[in-house]
Tab-separated table of C-alpha atoms in Angstrom:
chain	number	residue	atom	x	y	z
A	1	MET	CA	92.443	24.508	-17.625
A	2	ARG	CA	93.976	26.234	-20.605
A	3	ILE	CA	90.907	28.468	-20.844
A	4	HIS	CA	91.277	29.472	-17.206
A	5	LEU	CA	94.992	30.415	-17.736
A	6	CYS	CA	94.181	32.563	-20.756
A	7	LEU	CA	91.473	34.381	-18.865
A	8	ALA	CA	93.872	35.066	-15.983
A	9	VAL	CA	96.561	36.504	-18.301
A	10	PHE	CA	93.920	38.627	-19.998
A	11	ALA	CA	92.796	39.988	-16.627
A	12	VAL	CA	96.362	40.895	-15.524
A	13	ALA	CA	97.020	42.704	-18.804
A	14	LEU	CA	93.816	44.576	-18.384
A	15	LEU	CA	94.761	45.674	-14.878
A	16	LEU	CA	98.160	46.920	-16.084
A	17	ARG	CA	96.469	48.941	-18.845
A	18	ILE	CA	94.151	50.566	-16.353
A	19	SER	CA	97.008	51.525	-14.063
A	20	THR	CA	98.883	53.174	-16.929
A	21	ALA	CA	95.867	55.179	-17.918
A	22	ILE	CA	95.358	56.408	-14.379
A	23	ALA	CA	98.976	57.469	-14.133
A	24	GLN	CA	98.721	59.520	-17.283
A	25	THR	CA	95.710	61.448	-16.035
A	26	GLU	CA	97.209	62.615	-12.698
A	27	PRO	CA	97.580	66.498	-12.385
A	28	LEU	CA	101.014	68.152	-12.840
A	29	PRO	CA	102.799	69.110	-9.662
A	30	PRO	CA	102.847	72.882	-8.823
A	31	PRO	CA	105.898	74.800	-10.067
A	32	GLU	CA	108.720	74.901	-7.711
A	33	ILE	CA	109.323	78.297	-6.043
A	34	PRO	CA	112.999	79.071	-5.960
A	35	SER	CA	114.206	79.253	-2.506
A	36	SER	CA	115.357	82.644	-1.328
A	37	PRO	CA	118.328	82.860	0.804
A	38	LEU	CA	116.737	85.821	2.417
A	39	PRO	CA	114.108	85.371	5.064
A	40	SER	CA	110.584	86.241	4.193
A	41	PRO	CA	109.288	89.404	5.675
A	42	GLU	CA	106.126	89.239	7.728
A	43	PRO	CA	103.140	90.090	5.544
A	44	PRO	CA	101.073	93.009	6.656
A	45	PRO	CA	97.786	92.174	8.207
A	46	LEU	CA	94.822	92.050	5.898
A	47	LEU	CA	91.843	94.180	6.105
A	48	PRO	CA	88.453	92.459	6.775
A	49	SER	CA	87.341	93.089	3.229
A	50	GLN	CA	90.584	91.632	1.948
A	51	GLN	CA	90.147	88.586	4.177
A	52	GLU	CA	86.670	88.037	2.773
A	53	SER	CA	88.006	88.227	-0.792
A	54	VAL	CA	90.796	85.799	0.002
A	55	ARG	CA	88.335	83.372	1.608
A	56	GLN	CA	86.098	83.492	-1.451
A	57	LEU	CA	89.090	82.875	-3.733
A	58	ILE	CA	90.118	79.892	-1.655
A	59	GLU	CA	86.600	78.453	-1.704
A	60	GLU	CA	86.438	78.965	-5.457
A	61	GLU	CA	89.708	77.144	-5.889
A	62	ILE	CA	88.557	74.321	-3.692
A	63	GLN	CA	85.306	74.108	-5.660
A	64	LYS	CA	87.276	74.085	-8.884
A	65	SER	CA	89.439	71.313	-7.530
A	66	ARG	CA	86.359	69.348	-6.621
A	67	ASP	CA	84.845	69.887	-10.070
A	68	ILE	CA	88.091	68.789	-11.643
A	69	GLY	CA	88.075	65.669	-9.435
A	70	ASP	CA	84.496	64.904	-10.333
A	71	ARG	CA	85.259	65.374	-14.032
A	72	ILE	CA	88.291	63.119	-13.706
A	73	GLU	CA	86.252	60.494	-11.865
A	74	GLU	CA	83.472	60.771	-14.433
A	75	GLU	CA	85.941	60.464	-17.245
A	76	ILE	CA	87.547	57.464	-15.624
A	77	HIS	CA	84.132	55.916	-15.110
A	78	THR	CA	83.182	56.707	-18.691
A	79	THR	CA	86.442	55.419	-20.080
A	80	PHE	CA	86.980	52.388	-17.929
A	81	GLY	CA	83.440	51.552	-16.607
A	82	TRP	CA	82.787	48.948	-19.223
A	83	THR	CA	86.222	47.488	-18.690
A	84	LEU	CA	85.630	47.181	-14.959
A	85	GLU	CA	82.215	45.625	-15.540
A	86	LEU	CA	83.766	43.177	-17.998
A	87	LEU	CA	86.487	42.432	-15.489
A	88	ASN	CA	83.893	41.840	-12.787
A	89	VAL	CA	81.996	39.525	-15.132
A	90	LEU	CA	85.177	37.674	-15.971
A	91	ILE	CA	86.085	37.368	-12.324
A	92	ALA	CA	82.539	36.126	-11.579
A	93	VAL	CA	82.799	33.687	-14.478
A	94	LEU	CA	86.205	32.509	-13.287
A	95	ILE	CA	84.732	31.959	-9.878
A	96	ALA	CA	81.477	30.394	-11.215
A	97	ILE	CA	83.114	28.005	-13.684
A	98	PRO	CA	84.694	25.730	-11.088
A	99	LEU	CA	81.566	25.902	-8.989
A	100	GLY	CA	79.288	25.072	-11.989
A	101	THR	CA	81.636	22.393	-13.164
A	102	GLY	CA	81.636	20.920	-9.733
A	103	PHE	CA	77.858	21.104	-9.518
A	104	VAL	CA	77.503	19.529	-12.932
A	105	LEU	CA	79.958	16.838	-11.982
A	106	TRP	CA	78.137	16.289	-8.713
A	107	PHE	CA	74.798	16.188	-10.517
A	108	LEU	CA	76.134	13.740	-13.125
A	109	ARG	CA	77.676	11.658	-10.425
A	110	ARG	CA	74.410	11.706	-8.489
A	111	SER	CA	72.413	10.748	-11.623
A	112	ILE	CA	74.776	7.954	-12.509
A	113	ILE	CA	74.702	6.651	-8.969
A	114	ASP	CA	70.882	6.874	-8.893
A	115	GLN	CA	70.676	5.114	-12.256
A	116	LEU	CA	73.048	2.404	-11.097
A	117	VAL	CA	71.076	2.043	-7.877
A	118	ASP	CA	67.802	1.789	-9.839
A	119	GLU	CA	69.286	-0.773	-12.203
A	120	ILE	CA	70.681	-2.788	-9.317
A	121	LYS	CA	67.342	-2.570	-7.534
A	122	LYS	CA	65.502	-3.716	-10.673
A	123	GLN	CA	67.974	-6.527	-11.229
A	124	ILE	CA	67.706	-7.608	-7.604
A	125	GLN	CA	63.914	-7.338	-7.816
A	126	ASN	CA	63.780	-9.362	-11.034
A	127	GLU	CA	66.130	-11.967	-9.637
A	128	THR	CA	64.126	-12.086	-6.415
A	129	GLU	CA	60.847	-12.369	-8.316
A	130	ALA	CA	62.312	-15.077	-10.520
A	131	ILE	CA	63.540	-16.992	-7.480
A	132	VAL	CA	60.216	-16.553	-5.690
A	133	LYS	CA	58.291	-17.462	-8.849
A	134	GLN	CA	60.436	-20.532	-9.389
A	135	HIS	CA	59.993	-21.511	-5.769
A	136	LEU	CA	56.238	-20.972	-5.961
A	137	GLU	CA	56.047	-22.894	-9.210
A	138	GLN	CA	57.920	-25.760	-7.660
A	139	GLN	CA	55.625	-25.704	-4.636
A	140	VAL	CA	52.487	-25.380	-6.751
A	141	THR	CA	53.684	-28.061	-9.141
A	142	ALA	CA	54.451	-30.406	-6.281
A	143	THR	CA	51.097	-29.641	-4.634
A	144	LEU	CA	49.198	-30.049	-7.883
A	145	LYS	CA	51.045	-33.229	-8.661
A	146	THR	CA	50.108	-34.605	-5.270
A	147	GLN	CA	46.508	-33.508	-5.684
A	148	VAL	CA	46.327	-34.882	-9.213
A	149	GLU	CA	47.718	-38.213	-8.109
A	150	ALA	CA	45.258	-38.325	-5.222
A	151	ALA	CA	42.375	-37.306	-7.501
A	152	ARG	CA	43.461	-39.831	-10.101
A	153	ALA	CA	43.559	-42.581	-7.508
A	154	GLU	CA	40.152	-41.521	-6.207
A	155	LEU	CA	38.838	-41.300	-9.766
A	156	GLU	CA	40.061	-44.796	-10.482
A	157	ILE	CA	38.272	-46.014	-7.380
A	158	LEU	CA	35.097	-44.181	-8.370
A	159	LYS	CA	35.455	-45.420	-11.930
A	160	THR	CA	35.802	-48.974	-10.743
A	161	GLU	CA	32.835	-48.585	-8.412
A	162	PHE	CA	30.803	-46.912	-11.150
A	163	ASN	CA	31.704	-49.597	-13.653
A	164	ASP	CA	30.714	-52.214	-11.126
A	165	TYR	CA	27.490	-50.322	-10.567
A	166	LEU	CA	26.867	-50.102	-14.296
A	167	VAL	CA	27.592	-53.770	-14.682
A	168	ASP	CA	25.180	-54.580	-11.882
A	169	LEU	CA	22.655	-52.142	-13.292
A	170	SER	CA	23.108	-53.520	-16.763
A	171	LEU	CA	22.715	-57.050	-15.493
A	172	ASP	CA	19.600	-56.058	-13.593
A	173	ALA	CA	18.216	-54.267	-16.635
A	174	GLN	CA	19.114	-57.195	-18.863
A	175	ASN	CA	17.431	-59.644	-16.502
A	176	GLU	CA	14.367	-57.424	-16.271
A	177	LYS	CA	14.231	-57.110	-20.045
A	178	GLU	CA	14.473	-60.876	-20.484
A	179	ARG	CA	11.693	-61.386	-17.953
A	180	ILE	CA	9.415	-58.929	-19.782
A	181	PHE	CA	10.037	-60.475	-23.186
A	182	GLN	CA	9.631	-63.962	-21.849
A	183	GLU	CA	6.184	-63.104	-20.550
A	184	LEU	CA	5.307	-61.180	-23.718
A	185	SER	CA	6.264	-64.203	-25.798
A	186	GLN	CA	3.935	-66.356	-23.742
A	187	ILE	CA	0.852	-64.144	-23.783
A	188	THR	CA	1.218	-62.190	-27.041
A	189	PRO	CA	0.085	-64.081	-30.130
A	190	SER	CA	2.056	-63.808	-33.296
A	191	VAL	CA	1.006	-60.716	-35.156
A	192	VAL	CA	0.544	-62.712	-38.338
A	193	GLN	CA	-2.203	-64.682	-36.683
A	194	GLU	CA	-5.594	-63.038	-36.735
A	195	GLU	CA	-6.402	-64.045	-33.181
A	196	LEU	CA	-8.437	-61.945	-30.829
A	197	VAL	CA	-6.951	-61.182	-27.417
A	198	SER	CA	-9.050	-60.983	-24.263
A	199	PRO	CA	-9.234	-57.662	-22.358
A	200	GLU	CA	-7.292	-59.204	-19.469
A	201	ILE	CA	-4.452	-60.199	-21.745
A	202	GLN	CA	-4.549	-56.812	-23.420
A	203	GLN	CA	-4.194	-55.084	-20.027
A	204	ARG	CA	-1.278	-57.317	-19.055
A	205	ILE	CA	0.417	-56.631	-22.371
A	206	LYS	CA	-0.094	-52.895	-21.746
A	207	ASP	CA	1.550	-53.178	-18.309
A	208	LEU	CA	4.511	-55.055	-19.751
A	209	THR	CA	5.065	-52.560	-22.578
A	210	GLU	CA	5.018	-49.693	-20.068
A	211	GLN	CA	7.640	-51.488	-17.990
A	212	LEU	CA	9.678	-52.091	-21.129
A	213	GLU	CA	9.558	-48.452	-22.208
A	214	LEU	CA	10.541	-47.238	-18.731
A	215	LEU	CA	13.404	-49.713	-18.652
A	216	LYS	CA	14.634	-48.509	-22.010
A	217	LEU	CA	14.323	-44.877	-20.948
A	218	GLU	CA	16.443	-45.480	-17.841
A	219	ASN	CA	18.967	-47.570	-19.769
A	220	ALA	CA	19.433	-45.867	-23.108
A	221	LYS	CA	22.270	-48.195	-24.090
A	222	LEU	CA	20.398	-51.360	-23.217
A	223	PRO	CA	20.765	-53.571	-26.289
A	224	PHE	CA	17.773	-55.124	-28.040
A	225	SER	CA	17.883	-57.911	-30.534
A	226	ALA	CA	15.880	-57.960	-33.737
A	227	TYR	CA	13.645	-60.654	-32.237
A	228	GLU	CA	12.977	-58.488	-29.161
A	229	TYR	CA	12.026	-55.543	-31.349
A	230	VAL	CA	9.601	-57.805	-33.221
A	231	LYS	CA	7.994	-58.991	-29.973
A	232	ALA	CA	7.714	-55.380	-28.811
A	233	GLY	CA	6.063	-54.538	-32.136
A	234	ASP	CA	3.612	-57.424	-31.678
A	235	ALA	CA	2.708	-56.109	-28.220
A	236	PHE	CA	2.193	-52.563	-29.531
A	237	TYR	CA	0.014	-54.000	-32.304
A	238	VAL	CA	-2.228	-55.735	-29.755
A	239	GLU	CA	-2.511	-52.428	-27.879
A	240	GLN	CA	-3.468	-50.794	-31.197
A	241	ARG	CA	-0.444	-48.514	-30.907
A	242	TYR	CA	0.261	-48.939	-34.570
A	243	ASP	CA	2.826	-46.142	-35.036
A	244	ALA	CA	4.937	-47.525	-32.186
A	245	ALA	CA	4.595	-50.997	-33.667
A	246	VAL	CA	5.813	-49.850	-37.095
A	247	HIS	CA	8.804	-48.147	-35.457
A	248	ALA	CA	9.697	-51.303	-33.529
A	249	TYR	CA	9.519	-53.449	-36.677
A	250	GLU	CA	11.692	-50.958	-38.557
A	251	GLN	CA	14.300	-51.083	-35.772
A	252	ALA	CA	14.339	-54.868	-36.137
A	253	LEU	CA	14.846	-54.504	-39.885
A	254	GLU	CA	17.753	-52.109	-39.306
A	255	ILE	CA	19.479	-54.923	-37.434
A	256	ASN	CA	18.422	-57.624	-39.898
A	257	PRO	CA	16.958	-56.424	-43.226
A	258	ASP	CA	15.979	-60.010	-44.134
A	259	PHE	CA	14.008	-60.657	-40.960
A	260	VAL	CA	10.740	-62.023	-42.384
A	261	GLU	CA	8.784	-61.736	-39.118
A	262	ALA	CA	9.582	-58.007	-39.004
A	263	TRP	CA	8.340	-57.539	-42.562
A	264	LEU	CA	5.153	-59.458	-41.776
A	265	GLY	CA	4.493	-57.394	-38.649
A	266	LYS	CA	5.178	-54.137	-40.481
A	267	ALA	CA	2.898	-55.165	-43.356
A	268	LYS	CA	-0.012	-55.966	-41.080
A	269	THR	CA	0.403	-52.784	-39.033
A	270	LEU	CA	0.564	-50.668	-42.186
A	271	ARG	CA	-2.687	-52.275	-43.277
A	272	ARG	CA	-4.265	-51.251	-39.948
A	273	LEU	CA	-3.080	-47.697	-40.652
A	274	GLN	CA	-4.776	-47.989	-44.084
A	275	ARG	CA	-1.451	-47.548	-45.803
A	276	PHE	CA	-2.400	-50.318	-48.195
A	277	GLU	CA	0.185	-49.762	-50.917
A	278	GLU	CA	3.003	-49.923	-48.336
A	279	ALA	CA	1.413	-52.994	-46.774
A	280	ILE	CA	1.266	-54.794	-50.125
A	281	ALA	CA	4.901	-53.829	-50.811
A	282	ALA	CA	5.979	-55.212	-47.418
A	283	ASN	CA	4.207	-58.500	-48.126
A	284	GLU	CA	5.845	-58.627	-51.537
A	285	GLN	CA	9.170	-58.327	-49.706
A	286	VAL	CA	8.226	-61.398	-47.633
A	287	ILE	CA	7.268	-63.333	-50.768
A	288	GLN	CA	10.585	-62.361	-52.355
A	289	LEU	CA	12.572	-63.525	-49.323
A	290	GLN	CA	10.482	-66.644	-48.749
A	291	PRO	CA	8.264	-67.550	-51.729
A	292	HIS	CA	6.802	-70.499	-49.848
A	293	ASN	CA	5.851	-68.505	-46.768
A	294	PRO	CA	2.012	-68.618	-46.684
A	295	TRP	CA	1.765	-65.548	-44.410
A	296	GLY	CA	3.212	-63.310	-47.078
A	297	TRP	CA	0.476	-64.376	-49.476
A	298	PHE	CA	-2.152	-64.087	-46.760
A	299	GLY	CA	-1.025	-60.559	-45.800
A	300	LYS	CA	-1.118	-59.488	-49.427
A	301	GLY	CA	-4.642	-60.909	-49.785
A	302	TYR	CA	-5.787	-59.123	-46.604
A	303	ALA	CA	-4.514	-55.707	-47.878
A	304	LEU	CA	-6.231	-56.339	-51.236
A	305	GLN	CA	-9.405	-57.310	-49.392
A	306	ASP	CA	-9.389	-54.014	-47.448
A	307	ARG	CA	-9.049	-52.221	-50.773
A	308	HIS	CA	-12.112	-54.162	-52.019
A	309	GLN	CA	-10.034	-55.892	-54.667
A	310	PHE	CA	-11.764	-59.193	-53.896
A	311	GLN	CA	-10.715	-61.202	-56.947
A	312	GLU	CA	-7.038	-60.384	-56.407
A	313	ALA	CA	-7.439	-61.121	-52.707
A	314	LEU	CA	-9.055	-64.494	-53.484
A	315	ALA	CA	-6.051	-65.472	-55.644
A	316	ALA	CA	-3.648	-64.598	-52.817
A	317	TYR	CA	-5.720	-66.598	-50.276
A	318	ASP	CA	-5.752	-69.613	-52.564
A	319	LYS	CA	-1.958	-69.453	-52.723
A	320	ALA	CA	-1.745	-69.295	-48.923
A	321	ILE	CA	-4.164	-72.257	-48.543
A	322	GLN	CA	-2.155	-74.190	-51.065
A	323	LEU	CA	0.939	-73.724	-48.901
A	324	ARG	CA	-0.818	-74.237	-45.537
A	325	PRO	CA	-4.253	-75.860	-45.868
A	326	ASP	CA	-4.448	-76.469	-42.101
A	327	ARG	CA	-4.745	-72.756	-41.161
A	328	HIS	CA	-8.353	-71.882	-40.324
A	329	THR	CA	-7.580	-68.158	-40.757
A	330	PHE	CA	-6.934	-68.648	-44.474
A	331	TRP	CA	-10.249	-70.466	-44.937
A	332	LYS	CA	-12.152	-67.880	-42.897
A	333	HIS	CA	-10.882	-64.989	-45.009
A	334	LYS	CA	-11.490	-66.843	-48.226
A	335	ALA	CA	-15.075	-67.477	-47.072
A	336	TYR	CA	-15.582	-63.767	-46.391
A	337	VAL	CA	-14.227	-62.767	-49.840
A	338	LEU	CA	-16.450	-65.367	-51.519
A	339	THR	CA	-19.408	-63.912	-49.626
A	340	LYS	CA	-18.519	-60.493	-51.002
A	341	LEU	CA	-18.369	-62.053	-54.458
A	342	ALA	CA	-21.783	-63.706	-53.804
A	343	ASP	CA	-20.357	-67.217	-54.257
A	344	TYR	CA	-22.371	-68.452	-51.268
A	345	SER	CA	-22.019	-72.214	-51.712
A	346	GLU	CA	-18.233	-72.018	-51.889
A	347	ALA	CA	-18.235	-69.488	-49.054
A	348	MET	CA	-20.222	-71.841	-46.768
A	349	PHE	CA	-17.812	-74.643	-47.578
A	350	CYS	CA	-14.904	-72.464	-46.518
A	351	PHE	CA	-16.677	-71.377	-43.283
A	352	GLU	CA	-17.311	-74.993	-42.348
A	353	LYS	CA	-13.697	-75.831	-43.122
A	354	ALA	CA	-12.500	-73.044	-40.836
A	355	ILE	CA	-14.804	-74.146	-37.991
A	356	SER	CA	-13.629	-77.725	-38.358
A	357	LEU	CA	-10.045	-76.559	-37.931
A	358	LYS	CA	-10.877	-74.265	-34.974
A	359	PRO	CA	-14.391	-74.639	-33.559
A	360	ASN	CA	-14.112	-71.730	-31.107
A	361	SER	CA	-12.920	-69.112	-33.585
A	362	ILE	CA	-14.904	-65.948	-32.752
A	363	GLY	CA	-13.879	-64.286	-36.001
A	364	THR	CA	-15.255	-67.166	-38.035
A	365	TYR	CA	-18.724	-66.925	-36.385
A	366	TYR	CA	-18.723	-63.141	-36.753
A	367	TRP	CA	-18.184	-63.339	-40.507
A	368	LYS	CA	-20.535	-66.300	-40.783
A	369	ALA	CA	-23.219	-63.969	-39.322
A	370	TYR	CA	-22.481	-61.609	-42.202
A	371	TYR	CA	-22.909	-64.532	-44.643
A	372	HIS	CA	-26.417	-65.227	-43.252
A	373	THR	CA	-27.219	-61.496	-43.352
A	374	CYS	CA	-26.478	-61.520	-47.075
A	375	ARG	CA	-28.753	-64.571	-47.454
A	376	ASN	CA	-31.568	-62.715	-45.541
A	377	GLN	CA	-31.342	-65.284	-42.754
A	378	SER	CA	-31.568	-62.769	-39.913
A	379	GLU	CA	-32.356	-65.255	-37.126
A	380	VAL	CA	-29.367	-67.459	-37.973
A	381	ALA	CA	-27.183	-64.358	-38.312
A	382	VAL	CA	-28.261	-63.114	-34.876
A	383	GLU	CA	-27.590	-66.565	-33.334
A	384	ASN	CA	-24.005	-66.386	-34.614
A	385	LEU	CA	-23.662	-62.862	-33.252
A	386	ARG	CA	-25.129	-63.882	-29.883
A	387	ARG	CA	-22.444	-66.564	-29.661
A	388	VAL	CA	-19.791	-63.963	-30.415
A	389	LEU	CA	-21.064	-61.477	-27.810
A	390	HIS	CA	-21.326	-64.130	-25.105
A	391	GLN	CA	-17.619	-64.788	-25.468
A	392	ARG	CA	-16.498	-61.296	-26.406
A	393	PRO	CA	-18.824	-58.501	-25.250
A	394	ASP	CA	-16.260	-55.995	-26.464
A	395	PHE	CA	-17.310	-56.874	-30.040
A	396	LEU	CA	-20.493	-54.861	-29.521
A	397	ALA	CA	-18.868	-51.548	-30.518
A	398	ALA	CA	-17.532	-53.028	-33.752
A	399	LEU	CA	-20.880	-54.641	-34.451
A	400	LYS	CA	-22.744	-51.331	-34.136
A	401	ALA	CA	-20.332	-49.568	-36.539
A	402	ASP	CA	-19.771	-52.345	-39.094
A	403	PRO	CA	-21.480	-51.473	-42.425
A	404	ASP	CA	-21.709	-55.193	-43.248
A	405	PHE	CA	-24.641	-55.411	-40.804
A	406	ASP	CA	-26.599	-52.376	-41.943
A	407	ALA	CA	-29.314	-54.591	-43.408
A	408	LEU	CA	-29.570	-56.645	-40.205
A	409	ARG	CA	-30.044	-53.735	-37.770
A	410	ASP	CA	-33.668	-53.124	-38.817
A	411	THR	CA	-34.738	-56.746	-38.204
A	412	TYR	CA	-36.596	-57.861	-35.116
A	413	PRO	CA	-34.050	-60.550	-34.118
A	414	PHE	CA	-31.245	-57.981	-34.109
A	415	GLN	CA	-33.268	-55.471	-32.068
A	416	GLN	CA	-34.124	-58.216	-29.607
A	417	LEU	CA	-30.388	-59.001	-29.347
A	418	MET	CA	-29.639	-55.355	-28.585
A	419	ALA	CA	-32.320	-55.380	-25.898
A	420	GLU	CA	-30.691	-58.387	-24.290
A	421	VAL	CA	-27.337	-56.617	-24.356
A	422	SER	CA	-28.830	-53.488	-22.755
A	423	GLN	CA	-30.240	-55.653	-19.938
A	424	SER	CA	-26.663	-56.856	-19.327
A	425	GLU	CA	-27.519	-60.449	-19.896
A	426	PHE	CA	-24.045	-60.967	-21.348
């Protein structure tokens, strides 16, 4: 406001200065002609040439007056043009300042209002979103809670039903397992006994082991006792599945490391796999656990026999016979080792002892045939073999491959026996 007042005062002063300058530049008035008391005489008329001269003088004076006016105007313009322009600018500025100030104020007001409106809108939007979000969260939480509770209740029902199903399934599997092992126990001989199993029994054992493996596959958590693993190993041994048998015996030993029957089964199976050192070590473990167990000594003697260590095998058999003289198997094996050692009289005594304990022992007659082969008694040897093949025709394959009977195969009685077999008389 103070600026505006100063500008106004400056403009008034400027106007006053301009007026003074204009007044000083006005032309002097013409000199006064003294009035004559006498009346003016009528001038004589002018000649045409004089009139033309007067007219030219008048026009010249008028032109001079005009030139003087133009010079005065030009001088005024030259002297005061910039002042007038400045005055016009100042007047324009004085007029524009309120308008600009008002526009600026209006623009600032508009900006502030727009900013306030935007902030209010954002605040309202945020508050609205927060309210909507909170409401949605409450709805979703309530819905999820309801669904979770319903799912939990349904899950509990399903869990109960599934547990009941598992219990029933486990009971069924357990009952089936017990049935299989009960039958295996009845038809599978102890692996420590060198008893031959008929083809029919072998097939039934095969069926039962397949059922057992399928049952275990479908029920991975079905528990097995050490005894059951041993019986499974015995069945695998009869099937000549020696690797599976070893694994079963080892599983039994994981449950009970002092389980003698598992060590005996493992030892015999290792011997079948021709892992003789391991077989001897397993039998030594039996002897260590039970020094008076004759089967440990027998198993050790059998592994030594397969290694052709006949003297050491004979000592082990004697120890087994000392502990259990009523086992025909011990006598039969001792007789075979004595035959290998060419102690024929003692060997025959042992064969007779074995037959007296078990007259129908196929294994005893088979090895007795080998005894007569060594004594060059081919006819008696073939009679013993005929008795074996009548009861067990499946022994024919072993007979054809057994090196113990190489000397017998070229004899007439043996060839006659083979002819009888080819005619299917057995």
